[in-house]
Tab-separated table of N, CA and C in Angstrom:
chain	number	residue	atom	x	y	z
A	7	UNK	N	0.845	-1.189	0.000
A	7	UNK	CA	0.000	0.000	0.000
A	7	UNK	C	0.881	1.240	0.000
A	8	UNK	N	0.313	2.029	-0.907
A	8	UNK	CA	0.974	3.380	-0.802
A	8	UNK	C	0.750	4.345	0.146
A	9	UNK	N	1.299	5.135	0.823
A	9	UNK	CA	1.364	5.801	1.709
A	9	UNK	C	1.484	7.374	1.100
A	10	UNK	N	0.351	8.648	1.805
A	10	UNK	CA	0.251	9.864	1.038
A	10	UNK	C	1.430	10.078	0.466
A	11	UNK	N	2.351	10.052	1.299
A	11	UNK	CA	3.936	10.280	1.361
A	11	UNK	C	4.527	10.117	-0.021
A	12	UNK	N	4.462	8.647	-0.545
A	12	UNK	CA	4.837	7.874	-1.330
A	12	UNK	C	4.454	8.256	-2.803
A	13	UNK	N	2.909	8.611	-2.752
A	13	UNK	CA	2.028	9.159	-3.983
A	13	UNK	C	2.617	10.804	-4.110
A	14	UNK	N	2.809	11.352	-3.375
A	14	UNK	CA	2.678	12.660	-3.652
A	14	UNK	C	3.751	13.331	-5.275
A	15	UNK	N	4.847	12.420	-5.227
A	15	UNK	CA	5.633	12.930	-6.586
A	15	UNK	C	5.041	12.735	-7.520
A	16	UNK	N	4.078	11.287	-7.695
A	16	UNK	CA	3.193	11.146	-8.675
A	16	UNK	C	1.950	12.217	-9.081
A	17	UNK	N	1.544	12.351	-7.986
A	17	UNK	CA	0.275	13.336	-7.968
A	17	UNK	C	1.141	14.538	-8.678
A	18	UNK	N	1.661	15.154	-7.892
A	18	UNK	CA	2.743	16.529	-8.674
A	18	UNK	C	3.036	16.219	-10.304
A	19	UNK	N	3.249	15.429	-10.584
A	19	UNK	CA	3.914	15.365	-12.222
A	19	UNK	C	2.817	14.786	-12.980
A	20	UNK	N	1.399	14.169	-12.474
A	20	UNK	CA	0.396	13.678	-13.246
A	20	UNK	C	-0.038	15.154	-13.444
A	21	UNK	N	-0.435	15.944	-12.191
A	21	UNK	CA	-0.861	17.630	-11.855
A	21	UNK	C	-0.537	18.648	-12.989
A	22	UNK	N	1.441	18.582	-13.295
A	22	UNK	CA	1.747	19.269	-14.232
A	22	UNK	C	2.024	19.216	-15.533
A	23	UNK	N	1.350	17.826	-16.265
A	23	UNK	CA	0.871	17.333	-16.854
A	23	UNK	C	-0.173	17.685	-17.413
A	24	UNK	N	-0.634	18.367	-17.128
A	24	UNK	CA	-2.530	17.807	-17.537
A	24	UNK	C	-2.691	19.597	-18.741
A	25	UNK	N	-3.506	19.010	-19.911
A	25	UNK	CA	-3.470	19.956	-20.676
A	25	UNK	C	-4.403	20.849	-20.371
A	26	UNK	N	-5.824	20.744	-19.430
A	26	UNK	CA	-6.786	21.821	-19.255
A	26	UNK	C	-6.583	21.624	-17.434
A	27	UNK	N	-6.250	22.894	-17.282
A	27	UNK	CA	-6.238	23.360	-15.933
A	27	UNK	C	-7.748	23.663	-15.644
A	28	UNK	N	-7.725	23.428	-14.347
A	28	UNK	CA	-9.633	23.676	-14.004
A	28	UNK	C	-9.537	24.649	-12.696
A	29	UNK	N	-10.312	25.886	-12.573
A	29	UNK	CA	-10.427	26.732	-11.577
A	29	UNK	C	-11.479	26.659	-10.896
A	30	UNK	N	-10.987	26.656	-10.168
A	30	UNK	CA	-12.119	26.662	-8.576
A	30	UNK	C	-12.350	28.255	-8.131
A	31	UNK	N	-13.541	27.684	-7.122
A	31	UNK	CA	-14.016	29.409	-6.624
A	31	UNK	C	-13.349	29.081	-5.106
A	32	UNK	N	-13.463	30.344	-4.451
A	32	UNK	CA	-12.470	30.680	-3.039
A	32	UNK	C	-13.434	29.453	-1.939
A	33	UNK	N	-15.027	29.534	-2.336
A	33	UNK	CA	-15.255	28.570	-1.257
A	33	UNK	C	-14.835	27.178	-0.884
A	34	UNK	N	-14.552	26.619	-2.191
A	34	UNK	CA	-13.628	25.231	-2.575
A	34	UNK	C	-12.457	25.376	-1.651
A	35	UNK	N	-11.802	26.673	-1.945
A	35	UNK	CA	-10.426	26.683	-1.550
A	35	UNK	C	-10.661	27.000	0.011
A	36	UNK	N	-11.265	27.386	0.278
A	36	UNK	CA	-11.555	27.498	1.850
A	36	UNK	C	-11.819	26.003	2.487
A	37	UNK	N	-12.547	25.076	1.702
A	37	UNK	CA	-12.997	23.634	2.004
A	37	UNK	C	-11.797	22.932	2.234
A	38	UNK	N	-10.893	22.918	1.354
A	38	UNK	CA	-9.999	22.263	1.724
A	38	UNK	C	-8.544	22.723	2.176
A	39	UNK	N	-8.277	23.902	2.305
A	39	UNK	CA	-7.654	24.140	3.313
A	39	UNK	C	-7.838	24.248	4.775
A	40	UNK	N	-9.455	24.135	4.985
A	40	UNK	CA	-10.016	24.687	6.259
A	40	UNK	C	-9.334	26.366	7.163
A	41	UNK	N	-9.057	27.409	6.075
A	41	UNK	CA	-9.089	28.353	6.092
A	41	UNK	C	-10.055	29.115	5.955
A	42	UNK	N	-9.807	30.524	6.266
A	42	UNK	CA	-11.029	31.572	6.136
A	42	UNK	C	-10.358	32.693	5.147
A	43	UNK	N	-11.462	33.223	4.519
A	43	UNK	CA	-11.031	33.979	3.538
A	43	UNK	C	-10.170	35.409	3.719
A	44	UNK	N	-10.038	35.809	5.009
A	44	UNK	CA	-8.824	36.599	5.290
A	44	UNK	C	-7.913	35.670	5.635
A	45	UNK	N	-7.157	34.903	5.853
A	45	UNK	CA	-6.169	33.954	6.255
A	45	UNK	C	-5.640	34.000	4.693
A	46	UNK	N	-6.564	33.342	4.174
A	46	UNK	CA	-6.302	33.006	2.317
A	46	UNK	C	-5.071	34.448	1.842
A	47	UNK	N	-6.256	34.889	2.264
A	47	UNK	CA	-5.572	36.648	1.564
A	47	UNK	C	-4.339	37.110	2.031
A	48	UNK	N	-4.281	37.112	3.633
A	48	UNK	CA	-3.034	37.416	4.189
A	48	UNK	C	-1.755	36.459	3.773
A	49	UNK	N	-2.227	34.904	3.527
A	49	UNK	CA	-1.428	34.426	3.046
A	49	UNK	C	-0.742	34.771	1.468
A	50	UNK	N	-1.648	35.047	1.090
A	50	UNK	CA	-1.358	35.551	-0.767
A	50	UNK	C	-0.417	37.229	-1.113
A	51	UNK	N	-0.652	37.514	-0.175
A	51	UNK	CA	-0.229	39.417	-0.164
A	51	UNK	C	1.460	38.620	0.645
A	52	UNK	N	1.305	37.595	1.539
A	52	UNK	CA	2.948	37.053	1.955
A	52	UNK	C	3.556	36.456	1.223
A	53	UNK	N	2.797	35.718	0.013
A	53	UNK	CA	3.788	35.212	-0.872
A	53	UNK	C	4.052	33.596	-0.617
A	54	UNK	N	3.169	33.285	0.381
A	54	UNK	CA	3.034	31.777	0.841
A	54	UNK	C	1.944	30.815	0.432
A	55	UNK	N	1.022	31.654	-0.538
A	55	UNK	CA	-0.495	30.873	-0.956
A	55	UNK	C	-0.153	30.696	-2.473
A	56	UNK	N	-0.979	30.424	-3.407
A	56	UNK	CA	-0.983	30.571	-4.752
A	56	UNK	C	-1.968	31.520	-4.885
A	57	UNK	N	-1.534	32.492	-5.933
A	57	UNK	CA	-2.632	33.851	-6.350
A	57	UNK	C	-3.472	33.216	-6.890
A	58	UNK	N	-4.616	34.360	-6.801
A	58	UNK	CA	-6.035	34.201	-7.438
A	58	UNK	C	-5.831	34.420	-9.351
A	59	UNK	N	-6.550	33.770	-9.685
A	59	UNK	CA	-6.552	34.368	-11.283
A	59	UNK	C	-8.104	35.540	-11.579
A	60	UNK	N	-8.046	36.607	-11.910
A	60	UNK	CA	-9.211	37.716	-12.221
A	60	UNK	C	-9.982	36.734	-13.752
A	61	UNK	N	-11.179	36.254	-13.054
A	61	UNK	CA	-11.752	35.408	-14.118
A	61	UNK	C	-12.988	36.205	-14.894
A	62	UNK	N	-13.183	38.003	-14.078
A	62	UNK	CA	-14.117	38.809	-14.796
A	62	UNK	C	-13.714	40.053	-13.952
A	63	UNK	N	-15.082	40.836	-14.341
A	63	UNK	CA	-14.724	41.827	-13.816
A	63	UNK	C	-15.021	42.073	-12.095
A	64	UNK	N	-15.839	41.720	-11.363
A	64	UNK	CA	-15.907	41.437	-10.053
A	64	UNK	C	-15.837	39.660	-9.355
A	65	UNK	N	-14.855	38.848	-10.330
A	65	UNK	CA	-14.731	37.555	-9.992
A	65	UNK	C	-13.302	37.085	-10.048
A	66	UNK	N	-13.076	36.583	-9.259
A	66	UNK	CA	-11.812	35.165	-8.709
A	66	UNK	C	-11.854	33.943	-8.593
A	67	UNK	N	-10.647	33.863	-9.625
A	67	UNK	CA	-11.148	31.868	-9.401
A	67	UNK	C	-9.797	31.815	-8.677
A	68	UNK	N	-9.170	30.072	-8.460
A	68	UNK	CA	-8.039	29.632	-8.547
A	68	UNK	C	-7.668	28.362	-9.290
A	69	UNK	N	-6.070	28.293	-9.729
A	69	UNK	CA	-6.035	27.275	-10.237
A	69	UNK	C	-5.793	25.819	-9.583
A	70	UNK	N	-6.502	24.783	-9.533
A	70	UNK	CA	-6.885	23.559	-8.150
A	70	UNK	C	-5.894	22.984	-8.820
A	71	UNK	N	-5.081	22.845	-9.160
A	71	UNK	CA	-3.769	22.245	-9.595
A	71	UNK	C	-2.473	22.985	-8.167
A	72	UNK	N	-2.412	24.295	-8.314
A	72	UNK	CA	-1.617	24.790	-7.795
A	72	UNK	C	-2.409	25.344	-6.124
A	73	UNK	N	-3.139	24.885	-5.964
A	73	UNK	CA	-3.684	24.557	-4.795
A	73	UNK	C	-3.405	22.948	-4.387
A	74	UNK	N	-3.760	21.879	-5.125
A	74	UNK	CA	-3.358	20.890	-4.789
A	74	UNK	C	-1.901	20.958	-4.500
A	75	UNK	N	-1.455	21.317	-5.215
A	75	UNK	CA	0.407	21.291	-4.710
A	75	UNK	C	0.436	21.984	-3.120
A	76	UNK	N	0.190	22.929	-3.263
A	76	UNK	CA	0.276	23.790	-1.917
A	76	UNK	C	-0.009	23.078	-0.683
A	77	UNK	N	-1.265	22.357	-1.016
A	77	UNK	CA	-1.488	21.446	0.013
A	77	UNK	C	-0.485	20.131	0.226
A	78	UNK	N	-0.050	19.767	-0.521
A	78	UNK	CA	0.556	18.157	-0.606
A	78	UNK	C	2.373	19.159	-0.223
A	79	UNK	N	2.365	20.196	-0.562
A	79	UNK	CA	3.840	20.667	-0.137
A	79	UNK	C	3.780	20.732	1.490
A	80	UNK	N	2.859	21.422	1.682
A	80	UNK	CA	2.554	21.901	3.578
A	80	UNK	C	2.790	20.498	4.402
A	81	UNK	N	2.085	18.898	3.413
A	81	UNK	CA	1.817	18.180	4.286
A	81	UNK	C	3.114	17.410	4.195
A	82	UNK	N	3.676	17.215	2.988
A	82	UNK	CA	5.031	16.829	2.858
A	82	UNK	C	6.472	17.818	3.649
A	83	UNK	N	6.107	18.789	4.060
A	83	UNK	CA	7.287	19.611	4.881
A	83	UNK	C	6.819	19.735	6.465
A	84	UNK	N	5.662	19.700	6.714
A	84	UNK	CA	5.472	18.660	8.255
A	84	UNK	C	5.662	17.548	8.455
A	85	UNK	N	5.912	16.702	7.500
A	85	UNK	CA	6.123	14.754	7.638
A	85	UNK	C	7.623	15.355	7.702
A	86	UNK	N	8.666	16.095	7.300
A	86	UNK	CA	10.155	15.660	7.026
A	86	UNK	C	10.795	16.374	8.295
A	87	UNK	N	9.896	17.536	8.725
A	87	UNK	CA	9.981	17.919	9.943
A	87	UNK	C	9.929	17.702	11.182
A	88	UNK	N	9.353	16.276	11.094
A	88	UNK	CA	9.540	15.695	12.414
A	88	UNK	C	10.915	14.735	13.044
């Protein structure tokens, strides 16, 4: 059995791979980070989140590719940290 650990290089290079990127809205991204939408932000203005893409004129998506990474990086640099 594979272990998150184990999958995660795969996941990353299947991820940057893929010819249609798909954007999500901020509530997605709130779901699975279990963040709140100032956290999101403060993180993004630090340079530690992935930016929003301007998908109109009063709308934000993101790209769930580079959210998935973000997540699988956070959880992979707390596993090496212990």
């Amino acid at each position: 059995t594979l272990s998150l650990h184990d999958a995660l290089p795969i996941y990353m290079v299947q991820n940057k791979t893929d010819k249609h990127p798909k954007l999500i809205r901020l509530p997605e991204v709130k779901r699975r980070t279990g963040f709140g939408k100032t956290w999101i932000y403060t993180l993004i203005r630090a340079g530690k989140f992935p930016k929003q893409v301007k998908t109109g004129l009063r709308s934000i998506a993101f790209i769930e590719s580079e959210i998935d990474e973000w997540i699988y990086k956070i959880i992979s640099d707390s596993r090496n940290h212990i």
